[in-house]
PDB file of C-alpha atoms in Angstrom:
ATOM      1  CA  MET A   1     174.890  41.505  81.705  1.00  0.00           C
ATOM      2  CA  ASP A   2     173.968  40.329  77.743  1.00  0.00           C
ATOM      3  CA  VAL A   3     176.833  38.720  75.755  1.00  0.00           C
ATOM      4  CA  LYS A   4     176.321  40.489  72.165  1.00  0.00           C
ATOM      5  CA  SER A   5     176.409  37.575  69.614  1.00  0.00           C
ATOM      6  CA  ALA A   6     177.322  35.315  71.975  1.00  0.00           C
ATOM      7  CA  PHE A   7     177.905  32.317  69.660  1.00  0.00           C
ATOM      8  CA  LEU A   8     180.145  33.980  66.987  1.00  0.00           C
ATOM      9  CA  ASN A   9     182.774  33.845  70.110  1.00  0.00           C
ATOM     10  CA  GLY A  10     182.785  30.292  69.769  1.00  0.00           C
ATOM     11  CA  GLU A  11     185.979  27.903  68.717  1.00  0.00           C
ATOM     12  CA  LEU A  12     185.384  25.673  66.646  1.00  0.00           C
ATOM     13  CA  ALA A  13     186.747  22.267  67.905  1.00  0.00           C
ATOM     14  CA  GLU A  14     186.719  20.076  64.975  1.00  0.00           C
ATOM     15  CA  GLU A  15     186.800  21.887  60.559  1.00  0.00           C
ATOM     16  CA  VAL A  16     183.349  22.631  59.545  1.00  0.00           C
ATOM     17  CA  PHE A  17     182.788  23.763  55.555  1.00  0.00           C
ATOM     18  CA  VAL A  18     180.037  25.066  54.624  1.00  0.00           C
ATOM     19  CA  SER A  19     178.447  26.181  50.709  1.00  0.00           C
ATOM     20  CA  GLN A  20     179.370  29.499  49.498  1.00  0.00           C
ATOM     21  CA  PRO A  21     176.306  31.950  50.883  1.00  0.00           C
ATOM     22  CA  PRO A  22     173.671  33.045  47.762  1.00  0.00           C
ATOM     23  CA  GLY A  23     175.354  36.096  46.437  1.00  0.00           C
ATOM     24  CA  PHE A  24     178.805  35.471  47.544  1.00  0.00           C
ATOM     25  CA  GLU A  25     180.102  33.035  45.406  1.00  0.00           C
ATOM     26  CA  VAL A  26     182.519  33.318  43.366  1.00  0.00           C
ATOM     27  CA  ASN A  27     182.626  33.307  39.480  1.00  0.00           C
ATOM     28  CA  GLY A  28     183.360  29.959  38.067  1.00  0.00           C
ATOM     29  CA  GLU A  29     184.432  28.231  41.377  1.00  0.00           C
ATOM     30  CA  GLU A  30     180.441  27.869  42.832  1.00  0.00           C
ATOM     31  CA  GLU A  31     181.210  24.065  43.819  1.00  0.00           C
ATOM     32  CA  LYS A  32     183.961  25.019  46.105  1.00  0.00           C
ATOM     33  CA  VAL A  33     183.462  25.283  50.060  1.00  0.00           C
ATOM     34  CA  LEU A  34     184.675  27.707  52.630  1.00  0.00           C
ATOM     35  CA  LYS A  35     186.039  26.549  56.061  1.00  0.00           C
ATOM     36  CA  LEU A  36     185.122  28.005  59.061  1.00  0.00           C
ATOM     37  CA  SER A  37     187.711  29.610  61.749  1.00  0.00           C
ATOM     38  CA  LYS A  38     184.899  30.244  63.952  1.00  0.00           C
ATOM     39  CA  ALA A  39     181.334  29.499  65.128  1.00  0.00           C
ATOM     40  CA  LEU A  40     178.463  30.487  63.401  1.00  0.00           C
ATOM     41  CA  TYR A  41     174.678  30.620  64.278  1.00  0.00           C
ATOM     42  CA  GLY A  42     172.546  27.923  62.761  1.00  0.00           C
ATOM     43  CA  LEU A  43     175.432  25.951  63.075  1.00  0.00           C
ATOM     44  CA  LYS A  44     174.678  22.557  65.290  1.00  0.00           C
ATOM     45  CA  GLN A  45     178.471  23.215  66.890  1.00  0.00           C
ATOM     46  CA  ALA A  46     178.127  27.014  67.960  1.00  0.00           C
ATOM     47  CA  PRO A  47     176.032  27.031  70.960  1.00  0.00           C
ATOM     48  CA  ARG A  48     178.457  24.329  72.790  1.00  0.00           C
ATOM     49  CA  ALA A  49     181.392  26.094  71.376  1.00  0.00           C
ATOM     50  CA  TRP A  50     180.097  29.534  73.372  1.00  0.00           C
ATOM     51  CA  ASN A  51     179.635  27.595  76.450  1.00  0.00           C
ATOM     52  CA  THR A  52     183.126  25.948  76.318  1.00  0.00           C
ATOM     53  CA  LYS A  53     184.466  29.281  75.455  1.00  0.00           C
ATOM     54  CA  LEU A  54     182.888  30.957  78.288  1.00  0.00           C
ATOM     55  CA  ASP A  55     183.412  28.156  80.850  1.00  0.00           C
ATOM     56  CA  GLN A  56     187.104  28.486  80.157  1.00  0.00           C
ATOM     57  CA  THR A  57     187.169  32.212  80.734  1.00  0.00           C
ATOM     58  CA  LEU A  58     185.488  31.810  83.894  1.00  0.00           C
ATOM     59  CA  VAL A  59     187.873  29.391  85.191  1.00  0.00           C
ATOM     60  CA  GLN A  60     190.860  31.461  84.052  1.00  0.00           C
ATOM     61  CA  LEU A  61     189.459  34.200  86.351  1.00  0.00           C
ATOM     62  CA  GLY A  62     189.050  31.877  89.023  1.00  0.00           C
ATOM     63  CA  PHE A  63     185.620  31.258  89.329  1.00  0.00           C
ATOM     64  CA  GLU A  64     184.879  26.989  90.401  1.00  0.00           C
ATOM     65  CA  LYS A  65     181.706  25.386  88.726  1.00  0.00           C
ATOM     66  CA  CYS A  66     179.023  24.344  91.006  1.00  0.00           C
ATOM     67  CA  PRO A  67     179.432  20.220  90.857  1.00  0.00           C
ATOM     68  CA  LEU A  68     175.732  20.145  91.117  1.00  0.00           C
ATOM     69  CA  GLU A  69     174.553  23.528  88.759  1.00  0.00           C
ATOM     70  CA  HIS A  70     176.577  23.724  85.673  1.00  0.00           C
ATOM     71  CA  ALA A  71     175.192  27.136  84.947  1.00  0.00           C
ATOM     72  CA  LEU A  72     176.367  28.280  88.430  1.00  0.00           C
ATOM     73  CA  TYR A  73     179.904  29.841  89.020  1.00  0.00           C
ATOM     74  CA  LYS A  74     181.795  30.779  92.632  1.00  0.00           C
ATOM     75  CA  LYS A  75     184.551  32.972  93.522  1.00  0.00           C
ATOM     76  CA  CYS A  76     185.990  33.409  97.014  1.00  0.00           C
ATOM     77  CA  HIS A  77     188.629  35.671  97.843  1.00  0.00           C
ATOM     78  CA  GLY A  78     189.014  36.396 101.687  1.00  0.00           C
ATOM     79  CA  THR A  79     185.639  37.664 103.035  1.00  0.00           C
ATOM     80  CA  SER A  80     184.281  38.058  99.502  1.00  0.00           C
ATOM     81  CA  LYS A  81     182.135  35.932  97.737  1.00  0.00           C
ATOM     82  CA  LEU A  82     181.272  36.226  93.824  1.00  0.00           C
ATOM     83  CA  LEU A  83     178.038  33.990  92.187  1.00  0.00           C
ATOM     84  CA  VAL A  84     177.643  33.989  88.214  1.00  0.00           C
ATOM     85  CA  GLY A  85     174.491  32.321  86.831  1.00  0.00           C
ATOM     86  CA  VAL A  86     174.930  31.920  83.455  1.00  0.00           C
ATOM     87  CA  TYR A  87     171.588  31.068  80.802  1.00  0.00           C
ATOM     88  CA  VAL A  88     172.877  30.791  77.311  1.00  0.00           C
ATOM     89  CA  ASP A  89     173.975  34.359  76.836  1.00  0.00           C
ATOM     90  CA  ASP A  90     173.069  36.256  79.713  1.00  0.00           C
ATOM     91  CA  LEU A  91     174.900  36.106  83.340  1.00  0.00           C
ATOM     92  CA  ILE A  92     173.570  37.529  86.749  1.00  0.00           C
ATOM     93  CA  ILE A  93     176.182  38.235  88.716  1.00  0.00           C
ATOM     94  CA  THR A  94     175.948  38.825  92.203  1.00  0.00           C
ATOM     95  CA  GLY A  95     178.125  39.546  95.375  1.00  0.00           C
ATOM     96  CA  THR A  96     179.672  40.444  98.759  1.00  0.00           C
ATOM     97  CA  SER A  97     181.738  43.347  97.599  1.00  0.00           C
ATOM     98  CA  THR A  98     180.561  45.912  94.907  1.00  0.00           C
ATOM     99  CA  GLU A  99     183.621  46.384  93.575  1.00  0.00           C
ATOM    100  CA  GLU A 100     183.969  43.120  92.910  1.00  0.00           C
ATOM    101  CA  VAL A 101     181.558  42.853  91.041  1.00  0.00           C
ATOM    102  CA  ALA A 102     182.127  45.971  89.043  1.00  0.00           C
ATOM    103  CA  SER A 103     185.443  44.589  88.492  1.00  0.00           C
ATOM    104  CA  PHE A 104     184.198  41.081  86.972  1.00  0.00           C
ATOM    105  CA  LYS A 105     181.970  43.559  84.709  1.00  0.00           C
ATOM    106  CA  LYS A 106     184.838  45.064  83.585  1.00  0.00           C
ATOM    107  CA  GLN A 107     186.612  41.959  82.853  1.00  0.00           C
ATOM    108  CA  MET A 108     184.163  40.230  80.881  1.00  0.00           C
ATOM    109  CA  LYS A 109     183.681  43.112  79.100  1.00  0.00           C
ATOM    110  CA  ASP A 110     187.050  43.552  78.149  1.00  0.00           C
ATOM    111  CA  ARG A 111     186.823  39.688  76.769  1.00  0.00           C
ATOM    112  CA  PHE A 112     183.887  39.955  74.948  1.00  0.00           C
ATOM    113  CA  SER A 113     181.420  42.938  73.777  1.00  0.00           C
ATOM    114  CA  MET A 114     178.590  42.871  76.505  1.00  0.00           C
ATOM    115  CA  SER A 115     175.599  44.654  78.019  1.00  0.00           C
ATOM    116  CA  ASP A 116     175.600  45.503  81.521  1.00  0.00           C
ATOM    117  CA  LEU A 117     171.686  45.444  81.818  1.00  0.00           C
ATOM    118  CA  GLY A 118     171.292  46.946  85.510  1.00  0.00           C
ATOM    119  CA  LEU A 119     169.761  45.549  88.568  1.00  0.00           C
ATOM    120  CA  LEU A 120     167.833  42.372  88.110  1.00  0.00           C
ATOM    121  CA  SER A 121     164.211  42.830  88.449  1.00  0.00           C
ATOM    122  CA  TYR A 122     163.137  40.017  85.255  1.00  0.00           C
ATOM    123  CA  TYR A 123     164.641  36.964  84.689  1.00  0.00           C
ATOM    124  CA  LEU A 124     163.470  34.176  82.523  1.00  0.00           C
ATOM    125  CA  GLY A 125     159.739  35.672  83.164  1.00  0.00           C
ATOM    126  CA  ILE A 126     160.360  35.761  87.113  1.00  0.00           C
ATOM    127  CA  GLU A 127     160.271  39.054  88.925  1.00  0.00           C
ATOM    128  CA  VAL A 128     162.838  39.292  91.455  1.00  0.00           C
TER     129      VAL A 128
END
């Protein structure tokens, strides 16, 4: 799955101010700055804010982060297992139950705007 506009979902931990974008300046107040309430693409904090938001979401859904590989999450429920691999805004999802995988995809789509890219065939230039 691919998260659309992932970095825009991040919540900033600190106050960030930006100058008014060209073409959107308020006449007579061009020297004023704007306070951001959410992350934007281009901010140094945006990737970390997105990763923190995704991590919190997965933990809330009952996943635990692998202690040796922080981009891998697992969730075990009885005999059912679900694994999620994260690379920036892409998620690789696999599990022992197609119903669990479908349920997880729905939960994620309810929280973020996402595209289901179907069965994995290529990932990071590697054919699967």
